[in-house]
Amino acid sequence: DSGVTQTPKHLITATGQRVTLRCSPRSGDLSVYWYQQSLDQGLQFLIQYYNGEERAKGNILERFSAQQFPDLHSELNLSSLELGDSALYFCASSPRDTQTYEQYFGPGTRLTVT
Amino acid sequence: GENVEQHPSTLSVQEGDSAVIKCTYSDSASNYFPWYKQELGKRPQLIIDIRSNVGEKKDQRIAVTLNKTAKHFSLHITETQPEDSAVYFCAASRTGTASKLTFGTGTRLQVTL
């Protein structure tokens, strides 16, 4: 157990819908990262927040947005969902603001868009 | 941006043999190179990492080597065991507050009895 929690574990929804994925980092970690893992794409970095502020952006679609709250938990919002958004979404956390230290991954949320 | 290529995509070895996975990166400013192991249905977990000021690092049966000139790094697993079966991801990043960790596409290692 890494100490990072993610809810829900599974999510099934229809195209065009909007969903929110939630992540709670390890106690004391200020950075939260979101990744998308598709079968043929490996781990794709989406976005990083550090202490409530956006710190780095990857290949995140405009339909996706995220935020980190004062209690440091983070939410990833996915809207106008398409079939291709079906994937495993991981959240990770670390104590630092740079991505040159170990990241602790949560168990992931499996999103299925039908 | 950074591009990380990883080979092979699948690797099958017999128990007790060694396994080697290789990665190349494109950004010469990258200076942090972690390796993550992901067992089926589980989260990725860091198994070893190396920074650009060292050329090799070992942790029991696992070692990583880095060649900055050639921009490639490798994971070596000796005396493989069935529990080593998993997908292994290499990654690269540079320091800086807007740094991004770029992952390779993964290697599925199968250790057979």
PDB file of C-alpha atoms in Angstrom:
ATOM      1  CA  ASP A   1       0.000   0.000   0.000  1.00  0.00           C
ATOM      2  CA  SER A   2       1.565   3.288  -1.163  1.00  0.00           C
ATOM      3  CA  GLY A   3      -0.606   5.535   0.997  1.00  0.00           C
ATOM      4  CA  VAL A   4      -2.188   7.138  -2.064  1.00  0.00           C
ATOM      5  CA  THR A   5      -5.915   6.548  -2.382  1.00  0.00           C
ATOM      6  CA  GLN A   6      -8.099   6.884  -5.451  1.00  0.00           C
ATOM      7  CA  THR A   7     -11.846   6.697  -5.849  1.00  0.00           C
ATOM      8  CA  PRO A   8     -13.770   5.193  -7.464  1.00  0.00           C
ATOM      9  CA  LYS A   9     -11.994   1.960  -8.427  1.00  0.00           C
ATOM     10  CA  HIS A  10     -14.175   1.430 -11.467  1.00  0.00           C
ATOM     11  CA  LEU A  11     -16.375   3.754 -13.456  1.00  0.00           C
ATOM     12  CA  ILE A  12     -18.597   2.896 -16.377  1.00  0.00           C
ATOM     13  CA  THR A  13     -20.265   5.712 -18.226  1.00  0.00           C
ATOM     14  CA  ALA A  14     -21.588   6.663 -21.644  1.00  0.00           C
ATOM     15  CA  THR A  15     -20.100   8.823 -24.343  1.00  0.00           C
ATOM     16  CA  GLY A  16     -20.715  12.520 -23.868  1.00  0.00           C
ATOM     17  CA  GLN A  17     -20.882  12.264 -20.087  1.00  0.00           C
ATOM     18  CA  ARG A  18     -18.681  13.912 -17.453  1.00  0.00           C
ATOM     19  CA  VAL A  19     -16.920  12.158 -14.577  1.00  0.00           C
ATOM     20  CA  THR A  20     -14.741  13.168 -11.649  1.00  0.00           C
ATOM     21  CA  LEU A  21     -11.881  11.068 -10.347  1.00  0.00           C
ATOM     22  CA  ARG A  22     -10.561  11.708  -6.866  1.00  0.00           C
ATOM     23  CA  CYS A  23      -7.102  11.271  -5.380  1.00  0.00           C
ATOM     24  CA  SER A  24      -5.733  11.700  -1.875  1.00  0.00           C
ATOM     25  CA  PRO A  25      -1.919  11.887  -1.701  1.00  0.00           C
ATOM     26  CA  ARG A  26       0.317  10.348   0.939  1.00  0.00           C
ATOM     27  CA  SER A  27       0.383  12.253   4.175  1.00  0.00           C
ATOM     28  CA  GLY A  28       2.847  15.118   3.818  1.00  0.00           C
ATOM     29  CA  ASP A  29       3.180  14.936   0.025  1.00  0.00           C
ATOM     30  CA  LEU A  30       2.549  18.255  -1.701  1.00  0.00           C
ATOM     31  CA  SER A  31       2.740  17.116  -5.329  1.00  0.00           C
ATOM     32  CA  VAL A  32       0.005  15.220  -7.116  1.00  0.00           C
ATOM     33  CA  TYR A  33       0.419  13.815 -10.616  1.00  0.00           C
ATOM     34  CA  TRP A  34      -2.184  12.364 -12.936  1.00  0.00           C
ATOM     35  CA  TYR A  35      -1.402   9.714 -15.556  1.00  0.00           C
ATOM     36  CA  GLN A  36      -3.449   7.937 -18.188  1.00  0.00           C
ATOM     37  CA  GLN A  37      -2.588   4.340 -19.019  1.00  0.00           C
ATOM     38  CA  SER A  38      -4.127   2.902 -22.162  1.00  0.00           C
ATOM     39  CA  LEU A  39      -3.354  -0.574 -23.501  1.00  0.00           C
ATOM     40  CA  ASP A  40      -1.225   0.662 -26.349  1.00  0.00           C
ATOM     41  CA  GLN A  41       0.040   3.956 -24.916  1.00  0.00           C
ATOM     42  CA  GLY A  42       1.892   3.127 -21.729  1.00  0.00           C
ATOM     43  CA  LEU A  43       1.859   5.753 -18.987  1.00  0.00           C
ATOM     44  CA  GLN A  44       1.067   9.226 -20.264  1.00  0.00           C
ATOM     45  CA  PHE A  45       1.662  12.164 -17.952  1.00  0.00           C
ATOM     46  CA  LEU A  46      -1.352  14.473 -17.839  1.00  0.00           C
ATOM     47  CA  ILE A  47      -0.785  17.148 -15.224  1.00  0.00           C
ATOM     48  CA  GLN A  48       0.979  17.963 -11.951  1.00  0.00           C
ATOM     49  CA  TYR A  49      -0.124  20.096  -9.035  1.00  0.00           C
ATOM     50  CA  TYR A  50       2.106  21.268  -6.228  1.00  0.00           C
ATOM     51  CA  ASN A  51       0.599  22.698  -3.070  1.00  0.00           C
ATOM     52  CA  GLY A  52      -2.550  23.785  -4.871  1.00  0.00           C
ATOM     53  CA  GLU A  53      -0.947  25.238  -7.984  1.00  0.00           C
ATOM     54  CA  GLU A  54      -0.550  23.747 -11.436  1.00  0.00           C
ATOM     55  CA  ARG A  55       3.145  22.956 -11.915  1.00  0.00           C
ATOM     56  CA  ALA A  56       3.516  21.014 -15.148  1.00  0.00           C
ATOM     57  CA  LYS A  57       1.294  19.976 -18.001  1.00  0.00           C
ATOM     58  CA  GLY A  58       1.584  16.991 -20.283  1.00  0.00           C
ATOM     59  CA  ASN A  59      -0.633  15.769 -23.070  1.00  0.00           C
ATOM     60  CA  ILE A  60      -3.855  16.654 -21.316  1.00  0.00           C
ATOM     61  CA  LEU A  61      -6.868  17.221 -23.545  1.00  0.00           C
ATOM     62  CA  GLU A  62      -8.865  20.444 -23.279  1.00  0.00           C
ATOM     63  CA  ARG A  63     -11.872  18.321 -22.249  1.00  0.00           C
ATOM     64  CA  PHE A  64      -9.925  17.309 -19.158  1.00  0.00           C
ATOM     65  CA  SER A  65      -9.207  19.535 -16.179  1.00  0.00           C
ATOM     66  CA  ALA A  66      -7.858  19.069 -12.700  1.00  0.00           C
ATOM     67  CA  GLN A  67      -7.416  20.900  -9.454  1.00  0.00           C
ATOM     68  CA  GLN A  68      -5.802  20.450  -6.085  1.00  0.00           C
ATOM     69  CA  PHE A  69      -7.667  21.579  -3.011  1.00  0.00           C
ATOM     70  CA  PRO A  70      -6.341  23.178   0.212  1.00  0.00           C
ATOM     71  CA  ASP A  71      -6.367  19.779   1.925  1.00  0.00           C
ATOM     72  CA  LEU A  72      -4.121  18.601  -0.969  1.00  0.00           C
ATOM     73  CA  HIS A  73      -6.527  16.078  -2.429  1.00  0.00           C
ATOM     74  CA  SER A  74      -6.955  16.364  -6.180  1.00  0.00           C
ATOM     75  CA  GLU A  75      -9.730  15.798  -8.658  1.00  0.00           C
ATOM     76  CA  LEU A  76      -9.472  15.040 -12.364  1.00  0.00           C
ATOM     77  CA  ASN A  77     -12.540  16.036 -14.363  1.00  0.00           C
ATOM     78  CA  LEU A  78     -13.164  14.380 -17.714  1.00  0.00           C
ATOM     79  CA  SER A  79     -15.960  15.784 -19.859  1.00  0.00           C
ATOM     80  CA  SER A  80     -17.576  15.056 -23.237  1.00  0.00           C
ATOM     81  CA  LEU A  81     -16.243  11.549 -22.864  1.00  0.00           C
ATOM     82  CA  GLU A  82     -15.299   9.547 -25.931  1.00  0.00           C
ATOM     83  CA  LEU A  83     -14.707   5.827 -26.359  1.00  0.00           C
ATOM     84  CA  GLY A  84     -10.993   6.499 -26.612  1.00  0.00           C
ATOM     85  CA  ASP A  85     -10.937   7.923 -23.088  1.00  0.00           C
ATOM     86  CA  SER A  86     -11.400   4.416 -21.703  1.00  0.00           C
ATOM     87  CA  ALA A  87      -8.241   3.773 -19.710  1.00  0.00           C
ATOM     88  CA  LEU A  88      -6.716   3.323 -16.310  1.00  0.00           C
ATOM     89  CA  TYR A  89      -6.133   6.669 -14.618  1.00  0.00           C
ATOM     90  CA  PHE A  90      -3.418   6.790 -11.987  1.00  0.00           C
ATOM     91  CA  CYS A  91      -2.712   9.436  -9.467  1.00  0.00           C
ATOM     92  CA  ALA A  92       0.742   9.638  -7.874  1.00  0.00           C
ATOM     93  CA  SER A  93       2.213  11.818  -5.179  1.00  0.00           C
ATOM     94  CA  SER A  94       5.621  12.931  -3.975  1.00  0.00           C
ATOM     95  CA  PRO A  95       6.935  15.338  -1.386  1.00  0.00           C
ATOM     96  CA  ARG A  96       8.827  17.525  -3.867  1.00  0.00           C
ATOM     97  CA  ASP A  97       7.824  19.850  -6.669  1.00  0.00           C
ATOM     98  CA  THR A  98      10.151  18.369  -9.290  1.00  0.00           C
ATOM     99  CA  GLN A  99       9.653  15.049 -11.044  1.00  0.00           C
ATOM    100  CA  THR A 100      13.119  13.821 -10.150  1.00  0.00           C
ATOM    101  CA  TYR A 101      12.110  11.914  -7.066  1.00  0.00           C
ATOM    102  CA  GLU A 102      10.154   8.735  -6.415  1.00  0.00           C
ATOM    103  CA  GLN A 103       6.469   8.994  -7.164  1.00  0.00           C
ATOM    104  CA  TYR A 104       4.042   6.864  -5.185  1.00  0.00           C
ATOM    105  CA  PHE A 105       1.171   5.618  -7.278  1.00  0.00           C
ATOM    106  CA  GLY A 106      -2.383   5.012  -6.191  1.00  0.00           C
ATOM    107  CA  PRO A 107      -4.343   1.887  -7.196  1.00  0.00           C
ATOM    108  CA  GLY A 108      -5.910   3.613 -10.192  1.00  0.00           C
ATOM    109  CA  THR A 109      -9.421   4.224 -11.479  1.00  0.00           C
ATOM    110  CA  ARG A 110     -10.516   2.110 -14.422  1.00  0.00           C
ATOM    111  CA  LEU A 111     -12.770   4.173 -16.666  1.00  0.00           C
ATOM    112  CA  THR A 112     -14.886   2.458 -19.281  1.00  0.00           C
ATOM    113  CA  VAL A 113     -16.781   4.628 -21.749  1.00  0.00           C
ATOM    114  CA  THR A 114     -19.530   2.796 -23.638  1.00  0.00           C
TER     115      THR A 114
ATOM    116  CA  GLY B   1       9.965  17.418 -25.567  1.00  0.00           C
ATOM    117  CA  GLU B   2      11.553  14.275 -24.209  1.00  0.00           C
ATOM    118  CA  ASN B   3      11.089  10.991 -26.050  1.00  0.00           C
ATOM    119  CA  VAL B   4      11.930   7.673 -24.401  1.00  0.00           C
ATOM    120  CA  GLU B   5      12.182   4.478 -26.411  1.00  0.00           C
ATOM    121  CA  GLN B   6      12.216   1.107 -24.700  1.00  0.00           C
ATOM    122  CA  HIS B   7      13.204  -2.328 -26.012  1.00  0.00           C
ATOM    123  CA  PRO B   8      12.235  -5.081 -26.156  1.00  0.00           C
ATOM    124  CA  SER B   9       8.476  -4.868 -25.762  1.00  0.00           C
ATOM    125  CA  THR B  10       8.328  -8.465 -24.519  1.00  0.00           C
ATOM    126  CA  LEU B  11      11.027 -10.623 -23.007  1.00  0.00           C
ATOM    127  CA  SER B  12      10.844 -14.237 -21.948  1.00  0.00           C
ATOM    128  CA  VAL B  13      13.629 -15.778 -19.876  1.00  0.00           C
ATOM    129  CA  GLN B  14      14.055 -18.965 -17.916  1.00  0.00           C
ATOM    130  CA  GLU B  15      14.205 -18.813 -14.161  1.00  0.00           C
ATOM    131  CA  GLY B  16      17.750 -18.124 -13.048  1.00  0.00           C
ATOM    132  CA  ASP B  17      18.763 -16.382 -16.266  1.00  0.00           C
ATOM    133  CA  SER B  18      19.475 -12.670 -16.591  1.00  0.00           C
ATOM    134  CA  ALA B  19      17.195 -10.120 -18.220  1.00  0.00           C
ATOM    135  CA  VAL B  20      18.232  -6.830 -19.800  1.00  0.00           C
ATOM    136  CA  ILE B  21      15.901  -4.012 -20.825  1.00  0.00           C
ATOM    137  CA  LYS B  22      17.221  -1.004 -22.703  1.00  0.00           C
ATOM    138  CA  CYS B  23      15.990   2.564 -23.047  1.00  0.00           C
ATOM    139  CA  THR B  24      17.147   5.555 -25.022  1.00  0.00           C
ATOM    140  CA  TYR B  25      16.180   9.154 -24.426  1.00  0.00           C
ATOM    141  CA  SER B  26      16.331  12.279 -26.541  1.00  0.00           C
ATOM    142  CA  ASP B  27      16.699  15.212 -24.125  1.00  0.00           C
ATOM    143  CA  SER B  28      20.375  15.634 -23.229  1.00  0.00           C
ATOM    144  CA  ALA B  29      19.318  17.706 -20.199  1.00  0.00           C
ATOM    145  CA  SER B  30      17.527  14.721 -18.617  1.00  0.00           C
ATOM    146  CA  ASN B  31      19.286  13.736 -15.416  1.00  0.00           C
ATOM    147  CA  TYR B  32      16.926  11.408 -13.554  1.00  0.00           C
ATOM    148  CA  PHE B  33      16.128   7.898 -14.763  1.00  0.00           C
ATOM    149  CA  PRO B  34      13.788   5.724 -12.717  1.00  0.00           C
ATOM    150  CA  TRP B  35      12.518   2.216 -13.396  1.00  0.00           C
ATOM    151  CA  TYR B  36       9.031   1.182 -12.357  1.00  0.00           C
ATOM    152  CA  LYS B  37       7.615  -2.326 -12.093  1.00  0.00           C
ATOM    153  CA  GLN B  38       3.924  -2.944 -12.655  1.00  0.00           C
ATOM    154  CA  GLU B  39       2.475  -6.322 -11.813  1.00  0.00           C
ATOM    155  CA  LEU B  40      -0.754  -7.336 -13.479  1.00  0.00           C
ATOM    156  CA  GLY B  41      -3.644  -5.236 -12.217  1.00  0.00           C
ATOM    157  CA  LYS B  42      -1.476  -3.334  -9.756  1.00  0.00           C
ATOM    158  CA  ARG B  43       0.074   0.098  -9.464  1.00  0.00           C
ATOM    159  CA  PRO B  44       3.523   0.979 -10.815  1.00  0.00           C
ATOM    160  CA  GLN B  45       6.215   0.865  -8.120  1.00  0.00           C
ATOM    161  CA  LEU B  46       9.709   2.291  -8.231  1.00  0.00           C
ATOM    162  CA  ILE B  47      12.355  -0.434  -8.130  1.00  0.00           C
ATOM    163  CA  ILE B  48      15.509   1.559  -8.772  1.00  0.00           C
ATOM    164  CA  ASP B  49      16.562   4.944 -10.063  1.00  0.00           C
ATOM    165  CA  ILE B  50      19.782   6.589 -11.182  1.00  0.00           C
ATOM    166  CA  ARG B  51      20.914  10.155 -11.538  1.00  0.00           C
ATOM    167  CA  SER B  52      23.258  11.459 -14.160  1.00  0.00           C
ATOM    168  CA  ASN B  53      26.199  11.915 -11.823  1.00  0.00           C
ATOM    169  CA  VAL B  54      26.646   8.130 -11.549  1.00  0.00           C
ATOM    170  CA  GLY B  55      27.131   5.483 -14.201  1.00  0.00           C
ATOM    171  CA  GLU B  56      25.835   2.416 -12.391  1.00  0.00           C
ATOM    172  CA  LYS B  57      23.723   1.558  -9.400  1.00  0.00           C
ATOM    173  CA  LYS B  58      22.968  -1.849  -7.870  1.00  0.00           C
ATOM    174  CA  ASP B  59      20.366  -3.103  -5.458  1.00  0.00           C
ATOM    175  CA  GLN B  60      20.632  -6.827  -4.805  1.00  0.00           C
ATOM    176  CA  ARG B  61      19.656  -8.588  -8.081  1.00  0.00           C
ATOM    177  CA  ILE B  62      18.812  -5.348  -9.886  1.00  0.00           C
ATOM    178  CA  ALA B  63      21.234  -2.930 -11.500  1.00  0.00           C
ATOM    179  CA  VAL B  64      20.904   0.073 -13.768  1.00  0.00           C
ATOM    180  CA  THR B  65      23.598   1.480 -16.013  1.00  0.00           C
ATOM    181  CA  LEU B  66      23.630   4.898 -17.628  1.00  0.00           C
ATOM    182  CA  ASN B  67      25.590   6.104 -20.636  1.00  0.00           C
ATOM    183  CA  LYS B  68      25.007   9.856 -20.906  1.00  0.00           C
ATOM    184  CA  THR B  69      27.091  10.237 -24.022  1.00  0.00           C
ATOM    185  CA  ALA B  70      24.991   7.725 -25.918  1.00  0.00           C
ATOM    186  CA  LYS B  71      21.815   8.755 -24.097  1.00  0.00           C
ATOM    187  CA  HIS B  72      20.815   5.282 -23.081  1.00  0.00           C
ATOM    188  CA  PHE B  73      20.273   3.401 -19.852  1.00  0.00           C
ATOM    189  CA  SER B  74      19.565  -0.219 -19.091  1.00  0.00           C
ATOM    190  CA  LEU B  75      17.997  -2.369 -16.402  1.00  0.00           C
ATOM    191  CA  HIS B  76      19.693  -5.643 -15.536  1.00  0.00           C
ATOM    192  CA  ILE B  77      17.981  -8.325 -13.484  1.00  0.00           C
ATOM    193  CA  THR B  78      20.107 -11.291 -12.488  1.00  0.00           C
ATOM    194  CA  GLU B  79      18.994 -14.712 -11.223  1.00  0.00           C
ATOM    195  CA  THR B  80      15.433 -14.032 -12.352  1.00  0.00           C
ATOM    196  CA  GLN B  81      12.558 -15.494 -10.361  1.00  0.00           C
ATOM    197  CA  PRO B  82       8.887 -16.030 -11.283  1.00  0.00           C
ATOM    198  CA  GLU B  83       7.922 -13.043  -9.115  1.00  0.00           C
ATOM    199  CA  ASP B  84       9.980 -10.827 -11.430  1.00  0.00           C
ATOM    200  CA  SER B  85       7.307 -11.376 -14.085  1.00  0.00           C
ATOM    201  CA  ALA B  86       5.704  -7.962 -14.672  1.00  0.00           C
ATOM    202  CA  VAL B  87       5.779  -4.965 -16.985  1.00  0.00           C
ATOM    203  CA  TYR B  88       8.805  -2.746 -16.503  1.00  0.00           C
ATOM    204  CA  PHE B  89       8.795   0.933 -17.452  1.00  0.00           C
ATOM    205  CA  CYS B  90      11.800   3.183 -17.812  1.00  0.00           C
ATOM    206  CA  ALA B  91      11.406   6.943 -17.560  1.00  0.00           C
ATOM    207  CA  ALA B  92      13.427  10.128 -17.844  1.00  0.00           C
ATOM    208  CA  SER B  93      13.148  13.612 -16.446  1.00  0.00           C
ATOM    209  CA  ARG B  94      15.183  16.743 -15.968  1.00  0.00           C
ATOM    210  CA  THR B  95      15.297  18.877 -12.846  1.00  0.00           C
ATOM    211  CA  GLY B  96      13.240  22.013 -12.778  1.00  0.00           C
ATOM    212  CA  THR B  97       9.877  22.946 -11.441  1.00  0.00           C
ATOM    213  CA  ALA B  98       8.109  22.285 -14.737  1.00  0.00           C
ATOM    214  CA  SER B  99       9.849  18.991 -15.387  1.00  0.00           C
ATOM    215  CA  LYS B 100       7.834  16.088 -16.755  1.00  0.00           C
ATOM    216  CA  LEU B 101       8.535  12.418 -16.263  1.00  0.00           C
ATOM    217  CA  THR B 102       8.363  10.727 -19.650  1.00  0.00           C
ATOM    218  CA  PHE B 103       7.842   6.961 -19.633  1.00  0.00           C
ATOM    219  CA  GLY B 104       8.892   4.349 -22.128  1.00  0.00           C
ATOM    220  CA  THR B 105       6.251   2.054 -23.592  1.00  0.00           C
ATOM    221  CA  GLY B 106       7.048  -0.822 -21.230  1.00  0.00           C
ATOM    222  CA  THR B 107       8.590  -4.295 -21.413  1.00  0.00           C
ATOM    223  CA  ARG B 108       6.555  -7.322 -20.461  1.00  0.00           C
ATOM    224  CA  LEU B 109       8.965  -9.733 -18.747  1.00  0.00           C
ATOM    225  CA  GLN B 110       7.909 -13.347 -18.403  1.00  0.00           C
ATOM    226  CA  VAL B 111      10.050 -15.621 -16.250  1.00  0.00           C
ATOM    227  CA  THR B 112       9.353 -19.252 -17.012  1.00  0.00           C
ATOM    228  CA  LEU B 113      10.114 -22.225 -14.794  1.00  0.00           C
TER     229      LEU B 113
END
